[in-house]
Each structure stands twice: as C-alpha cells, then as structure tokens.
Amino acid sequence: MKKMKFISCLVLLMLAIPQTGNAQFLKKLGKALETVNQTLETINQTLDPEKKTQQAAEKVVEEKKAEATQAVTNVVNNATQTVAAKVAEYVAPEFLVRISGNKVNVRKTPTTSGEVVTQAGAGTLYEFVSEQDGWFEVKVPGSAENCYVSATVAAKVALATVPRTDKGIVKAAGTDLIYQKTVNTSKYSLITNYTITQGSQAGEVEAYYNEHGAYADGRFIPAEEYYMKGKQLGWCIVLDQMQNTFSEEWEKMESPIVIYAADATGRKVVIAGETYTLTRESY
C-alpha cells in the first residue's frame, strides 16, 4: 500500500511538469525512480514474512542436503577402510620349513654360490613358499622378500603340527611372561630377558628386552634395553617396531624378530633363532 501511494505521487508530479524543456528533468527523475525501486525491493524483502520464511526453508534444505552428502561420504569411507583391513589380514601358510642343521646358510638364490642373507639355527621356522631342485623357497613372517635354504638341512612340516603362540605364550594385559636365556663362558656371564605381554589392541603384542651381565674379573657388562611391539599371527609372533628407553618414537625395524613356541607347553620359545625358557610370571 505504501509503495502504491508513493508511485501515485510521482505520477501526479510528472503530470504537473510543463511539457517544454522537461527532458533533463525526466532523465534525473528516471534515475531517482531506479533508486526508489531498489530501496522498495529491499524494504519488501525485509517486510515480507513469506519471503523470509521461504529463504529460511531453503537454507534448511541446503543444510540437510550437505548433512546427507557427508553421511554418504562417511559410509563409503568406512566401507573402504573395512575392505582394506580385510585385504591386509595375515593368511597363514599351510606348510612351514624347519631348519634341522646348525648355522644353516639362508641365501638369496637357490644355489650354493648365492649370497648368504643370514644363518639359521636348528629348529628355526620359515613360511613355506615352494620347492625346486633340492631347495626350499621360504619367507620370514612379516617380510616381503623370499629366500632359499637347502632341503638337505631343512624339512617341510604342516602348520597344524606346530604349537601356537596365541595359546599360553601371551596372556592378558597386565600379565608379563618373562623368558630368559643365560650364556656362561670363562670370560663372561650374560643374561638376556624378553618380557612378553598382550598389547592394548587386539592382536598386538608388546615385549621388553633386557640384557645384562658381568665379566669374569667382576666388571659389569653395560646393560642394553628397549621396547618392541608387533603382531600375533597364531603360529608365531612378529615384532617389527622398536623404541629405546630414551625416545618415545616407535621405529620400524629393518629385520623383524620372530617368536614361536618350541614346545606345546609354552615354557620354551624360540626368539630370533635362540631358545628361551619361561622363568617367571609377574603381575
């Protein structure tokens, strides 16, 4: 109503203007009308409750559309992560290879002239990959590289016959199983401990390594200690991260440490190719 009254006044004003010499006045009046129309449009937007309500409704719709889009994105991301986790799950081999000789050369290629990767002690276990021309192609759990051992100093065994590491070697969090190895020579005495416990996450294993000793003349051997953690794979444990006592950062180990049961009782384990005996439990 206010808008109509205002326009009527302008029409009457235009009629009252003399017809001669009014071109310049009409031009100025046209510009004034544009300003008035813009002002009226602003006022109408402010005063029109229906338009305000429509704008508010459109804003709500846009917000709901954004929430729905984000919800769909979250579902897709979660599904992708779940699939990736399943793909990354460890699949145990059907067979293992057990070393029967002492200080057996493990090589990069299936030949006696192949580069020696390491030497394995009697009882060491590897994952079986294949067999060819008197050689076993094997893999260290947690490693992406394959290596070879001669079939004359190793044997293929079924996984089902190997004691499991998730039955007795690792107990609930808060229970530490301490496995120990002692070496006594005419020159020194050295004690090495691995304290093994369940980690904070499912399938995670933590270990504390401590080595100390003394020389025959009474001098102490500098102690060495650090923390490790890794994964429980059922037939073995792979420790692949390390943290020393002076740092809070976990570092990826170049050569993972593999632990597996030496007998069904869980009182003896093989750690990095050496046999350790359960000495005590601490709580």
PDB file of C-alpha atoms in Angstrom:
ATOM      1  CA  MET A   1       0.000   0.000   0.000  1.00  0.00           C
ATOM      2  CA  LYS A   2       2.826   2.396   0.841  1.00  0.00           C
ATOM      3  CA  LYS A   3       4.506   1.541  -2.434  1.00  0.00           C
ATOM      4  CA  MET A   4       1.364   2.407  -4.494  1.00  0.00           C
ATOM      5  CA  LYS A   5       0.859   5.763  -2.735  1.00  0.00           C
ATOM      6  CA  PHE A   6       4.456   6.682  -3.385  1.00  0.00           C
ATOM      7  CA  ILE A   7       4.186   5.881  -7.120  1.00  0.00           C
ATOM      8  CA  SER A   8       0.856   7.812  -7.424  1.00  0.00           C
ATOM      9  CA  CYS A   9       2.533  10.909  -6.023  1.00  0.00           C
ATOM     10  CA  LEU A  10       5.288  10.578  -8.609  1.00  0.00           C
ATOM     11  CA  VAL A  11       2.747  10.270 -11.479  1.00  0.00           C
ATOM     12  CA  LEU A  12       0.915  13.403 -10.346  1.00  0.00           C
ATOM     13  CA  LEU A  13       4.205  15.212 -10.105  1.00  0.00           C
ATOM     14  CA  MET A  14       5.100  14.239 -13.683  1.00  0.00           C
ATOM     15  CA  LEU A  15       1.702  15.466 -14.984  1.00  0.00           C
ATOM     16  CA  ALA A  16       2.206  18.806 -13.326  1.00  0.00           C
ATOM     17  CA  ILE A  17       5.522  19.400 -15.102  1.00  0.00           C
ATOM     18  CA  PRO A  18       5.438  21.707 -18.162  1.00  0.00           C
ATOM     19  CA  GLN A  19       5.847  19.793 -21.452  1.00  0.00           C
ATOM     20  CA  THR A  20       8.552  22.154 -22.753  1.00  0.00           C
ATOM     21  CA  GLY A  21      12.167  21.856 -21.531  1.00  0.00           C
ATOM     22  CA  ASN A  22      11.471  18.870 -19.270  1.00  0.00           C
ATOM     23  CA  ALA A  23      13.864  16.327 -20.891  1.00  0.00           C
ATOM     24  CA  GLN A  24      16.639  16.935 -18.401  1.00  0.00           C
ATOM     25  CA  PHE A  25      14.229  16.754 -15.504  1.00  0.00           C
ATOM     26  CA  LEU A  26      12.786  13.439 -16.755  1.00  0.00           C
ATOM     27  CA  LYS A  27      16.276  11.974 -17.023  1.00  0.00           C
ATOM     28  CA  LYS A  28      17.030  12.874 -13.418  1.00  0.00           C
ATOM     29  CA  LEU A  29      13.637  11.579 -12.381  1.00  0.00           C
ATOM     30  CA  GLY A  30      14.310   8.240 -14.111  1.00  0.00           C
ATOM     31  CA  LYS A  31      17.497   7.759 -12.103  1.00  0.00           C
ATOM     32  CA  ALA A  32      15.639   8.695  -8.949  1.00  0.00           C
ATOM     33  CA  LEU A  33      12.975   6.085  -9.751  1.00  0.00           C
ATOM     34  CA  GLU A  34      15.641   3.383 -10.124  1.00  0.00           C
ATOM     35  CA  THR A  35      16.985   4.226  -6.685  1.00  0.00           C
ATOM     36  CA  VAL A  36      13.459   4.220  -5.257  1.00  0.00           C
ATOM     37  CA  ASN A  37      12.675   0.822  -6.806  1.00  0.00           C
ATOM     38  CA  GLN A  38      15.853  -0.694  -5.381  1.00  0.00           C
ATOM     39  CA  THR A  39      15.030   0.718  -1.954  1.00  0.00           C
ATOM     40  CA  LEU A  40      11.459  -0.562  -2.145  1.00  0.00           C
ATOM     41  CA  GLU A  41      12.683  -4.030  -3.126  1.00  0.00           C
ATOM     42  CA  THR A  42      14.936  -4.093  -0.080  1.00  0.00           C
ATOM     43  CA  ILE A  43      12.076  -2.950   2.145  1.00  0.00           C
ATOM     44  CA  ASN A  44       9.706  -5.554   0.667  1.00  0.00           C
ATOM     45  CA  GLN A  45      12.231  -8.328   1.318  1.00  0.00           C
ATOM     46  CA  THR A  46      12.506  -7.162   4.896  1.00  0.00           C
ATOM     47  CA  LEU A  47       8.762  -6.771   5.467  1.00  0.00           C
ATOM     48  CA  ASP A  48       7.525  -9.818   3.515  1.00  0.00           C
ATOM     49  CA  PRO A  49       7.267 -12.649   6.083  1.00  0.00           C
ATOM     50  CA  GLU A  50       6.523 -15.255   3.385  1.00  0.00           C
ATOM     51  CA  LYS A  51       9.731 -14.474   1.519  1.00  0.00           C
ATOM     52  CA  LYS A  52      11.727 -14.591   4.740  1.00  0.00           C
ATOM     53  CA  THR A  53      10.115 -17.920   5.568  1.00  0.00           C
ATOM     54  CA  GLN A  54      10.952 -19.251   2.088  1.00  0.00           C
ATOM     55  CA  GLN A  55      14.574 -18.163   2.415  1.00  0.00           C
ATOM     56  CA  ALA A  56      14.819 -19.809   5.830  1.00  0.00           C
ATOM     57  CA  ALA A  57      13.292 -23.011   4.403  1.00  0.00           C
ATOM     58  CA  GLU A  58      15.756 -23.014   1.510  1.00  0.00           C
ATOM     59  CA  LYS A  59      18.626 -22.593   3.946  1.00  0.00           C
ATOM     60  CA  VAL A  60      17.423 -25.577   5.993  1.00  0.00           C
ATOM     61  CA  VAL A  61      17.107 -27.682   2.833  1.00  0.00           C
ATOM     62  CA  GLU A  62      20.671 -26.819   1.794  1.00  0.00           C
ATOM     63  CA  GLU A  63      21.955 -27.699   5.268  1.00  0.00           C
ATOM     64  CA  LYS A  64      20.123 -31.056   5.224  1.00  0.00           C
ATOM     65  CA  LYS A  65      21.476 -31.817   1.752  1.00  0.00           C
ATOM     66  CA  ALA A  66      25.007 -31.096   2.994  1.00  0.00           C
ATOM     67  CA  GLU A  67      24.479 -33.370   6.036  1.00  0.00           C
ATOM     68  CA  ALA A  68      23.124 -36.179   3.839  1.00  0.00           C
ATOM     69  CA  THR A  69      26.068 -35.861   1.451  1.00  0.00           C
ATOM     70  CA  GLN A  70      28.534 -36.030   4.354  1.00  0.00           C
ATOM     71  CA  ALA A  71      26.745 -39.080   5.799  1.00  0.00           C
ATOM     72  CA  VAL A  72      27.027 -40.911   2.461  1.00  0.00           C
ATOM     73  CA  THR A  73      30.712 -39.953   2.244  1.00  0.00           C
ATOM     74  CA  ASN A  74      31.331 -41.334   5.743  1.00  0.00           C
ATOM     75  CA  VAL A  75      29.656 -44.630   4.882  1.00  0.00           C
ATOM     76  CA  VAL A  76      31.756 -45.002   1.734  1.00  0.00           C
ATOM     77  CA  ASN A  77      34.982 -44.180   3.605  1.00  0.00           C
ATOM     78  CA  ASN A  78      34.212 -46.651   6.388  1.00  0.00           C
ATOM     79  CA  ALA A  79      33.425 -49.389   3.878  1.00  0.00           C
ATOM     80  CA  THR A  80      36.675 -48.697   2.030  1.00  0.00           C
ATOM     81  CA  GLN A  81      38.682 -48.889   5.254  1.00  0.00           C
ATOM     82  CA  THR A  82      36.988 -52.158   6.223  1.00  0.00           C
ATOM     83  CA  VAL A  83      37.784 -53.722   2.863  1.00  0.00           C
ATOM     84  CA  ALA A  84      41.394 -52.524   3.074  1.00  0.00           C
ATOM     85  CA  ALA A  85      41.752 -54.012   6.572  1.00  0.00           C
ATOM     86  CA  LYS A  86      40.421 -57.375   5.387  1.00  0.00           C
ATOM     87  CA  VAL A  87      42.792 -57.391   2.434  1.00  0.00           C
ATOM     88  CA  ALA A  88      45.696 -56.667   4.776  1.00  0.00           C
ATOM     89  CA  GLU A  89      44.818 -59.546   7.127  1.00  0.00           C
ATOM     90  CA  TYR A  90      47.550 -62.145   7.560  1.00  0.00           C
ATOM     91  CA  VAL A  91      46.936 -65.505   5.924  1.00  0.00           C
ATOM     92  CA  ALA A  92      48.991 -68.313   7.478  1.00  0.00           C
ATOM     93  CA  PRO A  93      50.641 -70.794   5.088  1.00  0.00           C
ATOM     94  CA  GLU A  94      49.625 -74.450   5.026  1.00  0.00           C
ATOM     95  CA  PHE A  95      53.228 -75.581   5.476  1.00  0.00           C
ATOM     96  CA  LEU A  96      56.371 -74.338   7.198  1.00  0.00           C
ATOM     97  CA  VAL A  97      60.038 -75.192   6.787  1.00  0.00           C
ATOM     98  CA  ARG A  98      62.016 -76.200   9.888  1.00  0.00           C
ATOM     99  CA  ILE A  99      65.796 -75.926   9.898  1.00  0.00           C
ATOM    100  CA  SER A 100      67.463 -79.162  11.080  1.00  0.00           C
ATOM    101  CA  GLY A 101      71.142 -78.219  10.889  1.00  0.00           C
ATOM    102  CA  ASN A 102      73.220 -75.709  12.831  1.00  0.00           C
ATOM    103  CA  LYS A 103      74.254 -72.376  11.320  1.00  0.00           C
ATOM    104  CA  VAL A 104      72.447 -73.113   8.074  1.00  0.00           C
ATOM    105  CA  ASN A 105      73.061 -70.605   5.314  1.00  0.00           C
ATOM    106  CA  VAL A 106      69.925 -68.855   4.108  1.00  0.00           C
ATOM    107  CA  ARG A 107      70.566 -67.497   0.600  1.00  0.00           C
ATOM    108  CA  LYS A 108      69.090 -65.033  -1.863  1.00  0.00           C
ATOM    109  CA  THR A 109      69.127 -67.527  -4.724  1.00  0.00           C
ATOM    110  CA  PRO A 110      68.725 -71.364  -4.824  1.00  0.00           C
ATOM    111  CA  THR A 111      72.391 -72.161  -5.343  1.00  0.00           C
ATOM    112  CA  THR A 112      75.403 -72.764  -3.105  1.00  0.00           C
ATOM    113  CA  SER A 113      77.031 -69.700  -4.643  1.00  0.00           C
ATOM    114  CA  GLY A 114      74.058 -67.469  -3.778  1.00  0.00           C
ATOM    115  CA  GLU A 115      74.540 -64.543  -1.417  1.00  0.00           C
ATOM    116  CA  VAL A 116      74.050 -65.500   2.256  1.00  0.00           C
ATOM    117  CA  VAL A 117      71.276 -63.484   3.884  1.00  0.00           C
ATOM    118  CA  THR A 118      71.676 -64.937   7.359  1.00  0.00           C
ATOM    119  CA  GLN A 119      72.477 -68.141   9.239  1.00  0.00           C
ATOM    120  CA  ALA A 120      69.680 -70.056  10.949  1.00  0.00           C
ATOM    121  CA  GLY A 121      69.968 -72.342  13.952  1.00  0.00           C
ATOM    122  CA  ALA A 122      68.354 -75.741  14.421  1.00  0.00           C
ATOM    123  CA  GLY A 123      64.587 -75.503  14.913  1.00  0.00           C
ATOM    124  CA  THR A 124      64.171 -72.150  13.147  1.00  0.00           C
ATOM    125  CA  LEU A 125      60.885 -71.932  11.250  1.00  0.00           C
ATOM    126  CA  TYR A 126      60.119 -70.196   7.978  1.00  0.00           C
ATOM    127  CA  GLU A 127      56.977 -69.902   5.885  1.00  0.00           C
ATOM    128  CA  PHE A 128      56.989 -72.389   3.004  1.00  0.00           C
ATOM    129  CA  VAL A 129      56.584 -70.818  -0.443  1.00  0.00           C
ATOM    130  CA  SER A 130      57.720 -73.501  -2.932  1.00  0.00           C
ATOM    131  CA  GLU A 131      60.201 -76.311  -3.530  1.00  0.00           C
ATOM    132  CA  GLN A 132      62.540 -76.594  -6.502  1.00  0.00           C
ATOM    133  CA  ASP A 133      65.608 -78.649  -7.372  1.00  0.00           C
ATOM    134  CA  GLY A 134      66.504 -79.559  -3.780  1.00  0.00           C
ATOM    135  CA  TRP A 135      65.846 -76.076  -2.391  1.00  0.00           C
ATOM    136  CA  PHE A 136      63.036 -74.634  -0.296  1.00  0.00           C
ATOM    137  CA  GLU A 137      61.825 -71.174  -1.177  1.00  0.00           C
ATOM    138  CA  VAL A 138      60.894 -69.629   2.169  1.00  0.00           C
ATOM    139  CA  LYS A 139      59.852 -66.339   3.722  1.00  0.00           C
ATOM    140  CA  VAL A 140      60.323 -64.744   7.110  1.00  0.00           C
ATOM    141  CA  PRO A 141      56.911 -63.803   8.566  1.00  0.00           C
ATOM    142  CA  GLY A 142      56.329 -60.100   8.117  1.00  0.00           C
ATOM    143  CA  SER A 143      58.877 -59.847   5.311  1.00  0.00           C
ATOM    144  CA  ALA A 144      58.121 -59.220   1.635  1.00  0.00           C
ATOM    145  CA  GLU A 145      61.305 -60.890   0.357  1.00  0.00           C
ATOM    146  CA  ASN A 146      61.764 -64.614  -0.219  1.00  0.00           C
ATOM    147  CA  CYS A 147      64.969 -66.551   0.358  1.00  0.00           C
ATOM    148  CA  TYR A 148      66.220 -70.133  -0.027  1.00  0.00           C
ATOM    149  CA  VAL A 149      67.526 -72.983   2.146  1.00  0.00           C
ATOM    150  CA  SER A 150      68.854 -76.345   1.054  1.00  0.00           C
ATOM    151  CA  ALA A 151      66.442 -79.270   1.531  1.00  0.00           C
ATOM    152  CA  THR A 152      69.393 -81.286   2.910  1.00  0.00           C
ATOM    153  CA  VAL A 153      69.374 -79.232   6.129  1.00  0.00           C
ATOM    154  CA  ALA A 154      65.643 -78.463   6.427  1.00  0.00           C
ATOM    155  CA  ALA A 155      62.276 -80.212   6.384  1.00  0.00           C
ATOM    156  CA  LYS A 156      58.761 -79.300   5.299  1.00  0.00           C
ATOM    157  CA  VAL A 157      56.215 -79.541   8.141  1.00  0.00           C
ATOM    158  CA  ALA A 158      52.464 -78.989   8.328  1.00  0.00           C
ATOM    159  CA  LEU A 159      51.339 -75.813  10.080  1.00  0.00           C
ATOM    160  CA  ALA A 160      48.815 -77.839  12.099  1.00  0.00           C
ATOM    161  CA  THR A 161      51.656 -79.705  13.845  1.00  0.00           C
ATOM    162  CA  VAL A 162      53.327 -76.540  15.130  1.00  0.00           C
ATOM    163  CA  PRO A 163      52.408 -75.247  18.638  1.00  0.00           C
ATOM    164  CA  ARG A 164      50.540 -71.948  18.558  1.00  0.00           C
ATOM    165  CA  THR A 165      51.758 -68.718  20.112  1.00  0.00           C
ATOM    166  CA  ASP A 166      48.266 -67.495  20.953  1.00  0.00           C
ATOM    167  CA  LYS A 167      47.778 -70.391  23.426  1.00  0.00           C
ATOM    168  CA  GLY A 168      49.836 -69.668  26.517  1.00  0.00           C
ATOM    169  CA  ILE A 169      52.794 -67.582  25.352  1.00  0.00           C
ATOM    170  CA  VAL A 170      50.859 -64.326  25.539  1.00  0.00           C
ATOM    171  CA  LYS A 171      48.366 -63.787  28.329  1.00  0.00           C
ATOM    172  CA  ALA A 172      46.021 -60.955  29.228  1.00  0.00           C
ATOM    173  CA  ALA A 173      47.304 -57.411  29.553  1.00  0.00           C
ATOM    174  CA  GLY A 174      48.892 -56.918  32.979  1.00  0.00           C
ATOM    175  CA  THR A 175      50.482 -60.368  32.981  1.00  0.00           C
ATOM    176  CA  ASP A 176      54.124 -60.425  31.918  1.00  0.00           C
ATOM    177  CA  LEU A 177      55.725 -63.693  30.839  1.00  0.00           C
ATOM    178  CA  ILE A 178      59.470 -63.466  31.271  1.00  0.00           C
ATOM    179  CA  TYR A 179      61.581 -65.710  29.041  1.00  0.00           C
ATOM    180  CA  GLN A 180      65.284 -65.933  29.765  1.00  0.00           C
ATOM    181  CA  LYS A 181      68.494 -67.186  28.175  1.00  0.00           C
ATOM    182  CA  THR A 182      71.785 -67.393  30.074  1.00  0.00           C
ATOM    183  CA  VAL A 183      75.215 -67.728  28.498  1.00  0.00           C
ATOM    184  CA  ASN A 184      78.173 -68.625  30.746  1.00  0.00           C
ATOM    185  CA  THR A 185      81.741 -68.711  29.448  1.00  0.00           C
ATOM    186  CA  SER A 186      85.165 -68.492  31.039  1.00  0.00           C
ATOM    187  CA  LYS A 187      85.245 -64.796  30.161  1.00  0.00           C
ATOM    188  CA  TYR A 188      81.743 -63.563  30.990  1.00  0.00           C
ATOM    189  CA  SER A 189      78.185 -64.346  32.072  1.00  0.00           C
ATOM    190  CA  LEU A 190      75.330 -62.824  30.088  1.00  0.00           C
ATOM    191  CA  ILE A 191      71.598 -62.923  30.852  1.00  0.00           C
ATOM    192  CA  THR A 192      69.014 -61.950  28.235  1.00  0.00           C
ATOM    193  CA  ASN A 193      65.330 -61.469  29.065  1.00  0.00           C
ATOM    194  CA  TYR A 194      62.251 -60.985  26.914  1.00  0.00           C
ATOM    195  CA  THR A 195      59.180 -59.899  28.855  1.00  0.00           C
ATOM    196  CA  ILE A 196      56.128 -60.542  26.683  1.00  0.00           C
ATOM    197  CA  THR A 197      52.601 -59.299  27.240  1.00  0.00           C
ATOM    198  CA  GLN A 198      49.423 -58.621  25.309  1.00  0.00           C
ATOM    199  CA  GLY A 199      49.182 -55.182  23.729  1.00  0.00           C
ATOM    200  CA  SER A 200      46.465 -52.578  24.144  1.00  0.00           C
ATOM    201  CA  GLN A 201      44.855 -53.516  20.815  1.00  0.00           C
ATOM    202  CA  ALA A 202      43.525 -56.828  19.582  1.00  0.00           C
ATOM    203  CA  GLY A 203      46.264 -58.965  18.043  1.00  0.00           C
ATOM    204  CA  GLU A 204      49.026 -56.675  19.310  1.00  0.00           C
ATOM    205  CA  VAL A 205      51.968 -57.988  21.342  1.00  0.00           C
ATOM    206  CA  GLU A 206      54.439 -55.956  23.365  1.00  0.00           C
ATOM    207  CA  ALA A 207      57.885 -57.013  24.560  1.00  0.00           C
ATOM    208  CA  TYR A 208      60.592 -55.599  26.786  1.00  0.00           C
ATOM    209  CA  TYR A 209      64.164 -56.630  26.003  1.00  0.00           C
ATOM    210  CA  ASN A 210      66.847 -56.520  28.702  1.00  0.00           C
ATOM    211  CA  GLU A 211      70.391 -57.831  28.541  1.00  0.00           C
ATOM    212  CA  HIS A 212      72.940 -57.560  31.351  1.00  0.00           C
ATOM    213  CA  GLY A 213      75.922 -59.459  32.705  1.00  0.00           C
ATOM    214  CA  ALA A 214      79.435 -59.342  34.085  1.00  0.00           C
ATOM    215  CA  TYR A 215      82.961 -60.285  33.070  1.00  0.00           C
ATOM    216  CA  ALA A 216      84.966 -62.900  34.952  1.00  0.00           C
ATOM    217  CA  ASP A 217      87.022 -60.161  36.631  1.00  0.00           C
ATOM    218  CA  GLY A 218      83.907 -58.606  38.149  1.00  0.00           C
ATOM    219  CA  ARG A 219      83.379 -55.766  35.705  1.00  0.00           C
ATOM    220  CA  PHE A 220      79.761 -55.241  34.634  1.00  0.00           C
ATOM    221  CA  ILE A 221      78.742 -55.521  31.023  1.00  0.00           C
ATOM    222  CA  PRO A 222      76.791 -52.378  30.025  1.00  0.00           C
ATOM    223  CA  ALA A 223      73.082 -53.160  30.129  1.00  0.00           C
ATOM    224  CA  GLU A 224      71.027 -52.932  26.960  1.00  0.00           C
ATOM    225  CA  GLU A 225      67.271 -52.486  26.951  1.00  0.00           C
ATOM    226  CA  TYR A 226      64.478 -51.400  24.660  1.00  0.00           C
ATOM    227  CA  TYR A 227      60.794 -51.940  23.959  1.00  0.00           C
ATOM    228  CA  MET A 228      59.227 -53.663  20.974  1.00  0.00           C
ATOM    229  CA  LYS A 229      55.777 -54.358  19.655  1.00  0.00           C
ATOM    230  CA  GLY A 230      54.268 -56.351  16.837  1.00  0.00           C
ATOM    231  CA  LYS A 231      51.540 -58.769  15.775  1.00  0.00           C
ATOM    232  CA  GLN A 232      50.197 -62.094  16.956  1.00  0.00           C
ATOM    233  CA  LEU A 233      49.967 -64.346  13.892  1.00  0.00           C
ATOM    234  CA  GLY A 234      48.830 -67.552  15.610  1.00  0.00           C
ATOM    235  CA  TRP A 235      51.779 -69.837  14.868  1.00  0.00           C
ATOM    236  CA  CYS A 236      54.292 -67.062  15.556  1.00  0.00           C
ATOM    237  CA  ILE A 237      54.722 -63.522  16.822  1.00  0.00           C
ATOM    238  CA  VAL A 238      56.424 -60.865  14.700  1.00  0.00           C
ATOM    239  CA  LEU A 239      57.960 -57.878  16.497  1.00  0.00           C
ATOM    240  CA  ASP A 240      58.561 -55.200  13.888  1.00  0.00           C
ATOM    241  CA  GLN A 241      58.661 -51.908  15.812  1.00  0.00           C
ATOM    242  CA  MET A 242      61.193 -50.758  18.388  1.00  0.00           C
ATOM    243  CA  GLN A 243      61.522 -47.962  20.925  1.00  0.00           C
ATOM    244  CA  ASN A 244      64.592 -47.340  23.070  1.00  0.00           C
ATOM    245  CA  THR A 245      64.436 -46.023  26.628  1.00  0.00           C
ATOM    246  CA  PHE A 246      65.476 -42.515  25.539  1.00  0.00           C
ATOM    247  CA  SER A 247      62.808 -41.938  22.922  1.00  0.00           C
ATOM    248  CA  GLU A 248      59.024 -42.044  22.711  1.00  0.00           C
ATOM    249  CA  GLU A 249      59.020 -42.605  18.940  1.00  0.00           C
ATOM    250  CA  TRP A 250      58.412 -46.068  17.519  1.00  0.00           C
ATOM    251  CA  GLU A 251      60.759 -47.036  14.683  1.00  0.00           C
ATOM    252  CA  LYS A 252      60.210 -49.702  12.044  1.00  0.00           C
ATOM    253  CA  MET A 253      62.749 -52.500  12.422  1.00  0.00           C
ATOM    254  CA  GLU A 254      64.744 -53.492   9.347  1.00  0.00           C
ATOM    255  CA  SER A 255      64.774 -57.148  10.448  1.00  0.00           C
ATOM    256  CA  PRO A 256      61.647 -58.222  12.383  1.00  0.00           C
ATOM    257  CA  ILE A 257      62.133 -60.525  15.357  1.00  0.00           C
ATOM    258  CA  VAL A 258      60.123 -63.745  15.080  1.00  0.00           C
ATOM    259  CA  ILE A 259      58.952 -65.660  18.143  1.00  0.00           C
ATOM    260  CA  TYR A 260      57.410 -69.133  18.054  1.00  0.00           C
ATOM    261  CA  ALA A 261      56.764 -71.909  20.552  1.00  0.00           C
ATOM    262  CA  ALA A 262      59.456 -74.545  20.975  1.00  0.00           C
ATOM    263  CA  ASP A 263      57.025 -76.952  22.654  1.00  0.00           C
ATOM    264  CA  ALA A 264      53.330 -77.331  23.347  1.00  0.00           C
ATOM    265  CA  THR A 265      53.626 -76.252  26.993  1.00  0.00           C
ATOM    266  CA  GLY A 266      54.628 -72.696  26.135  1.00  0.00           C
ATOM    267  CA  ARG A 267      57.545 -72.878  28.580  1.00  0.00           C
ATOM    268  CA  LYS A 268      60.135 -72.702  25.829  1.00  0.00           C
ATOM    269  CA  VAL A 269      60.130 -70.308  22.894  1.00  0.00           C
ATOM    270  CA  VAL A 270      62.490 -69.539  20.041  1.00  0.00           C
ATOM    271  CA  ILE A 271      63.292 -65.846  19.674  1.00  0.00           C
ATOM    272  CA  ALA A 272      65.463 -64.713  16.781  1.00  0.00           C
ATOM    273  CA  GLY A 273      66.744 -68.271  16.427  1.00  0.00           C
ATOM    274  CA  GLU A 274      67.667 -68.701  20.124  1.00  0.00           C
ATOM    275  CA  THR A 275      65.814 -70.825  22.696  1.00  0.00           C
ATOM    276  CA  TYR A 276      64.467 -69.061  25.797  1.00  0.00           C
ATOM    277  CA  THR A 277      62.867 -70.633  28.881  1.00  0.00           C
ATOM    278  CA  LEU A 278      59.974 -69.232  30.924  1.00  0.00           C
ATOM    279  CA  THR A 279      61.415 -68.197  34.279  1.00  0.00           C
ATOM    280  CA  ARG A 280      58.511 -66.445  35.984  1.00  0.00           C
ATOM    281  CA  GLU A 281      55.289 -64.540  35.610  1.00  0.00           C
ATOM    282  CA  SER A 282      54.846 -61.037  37.009  1.00  0.00           C
ATOM    283  CA  TYR A 283      51.613 -59.177  37.597  1.00  0.00           C
TER     284      TYR A 283
END
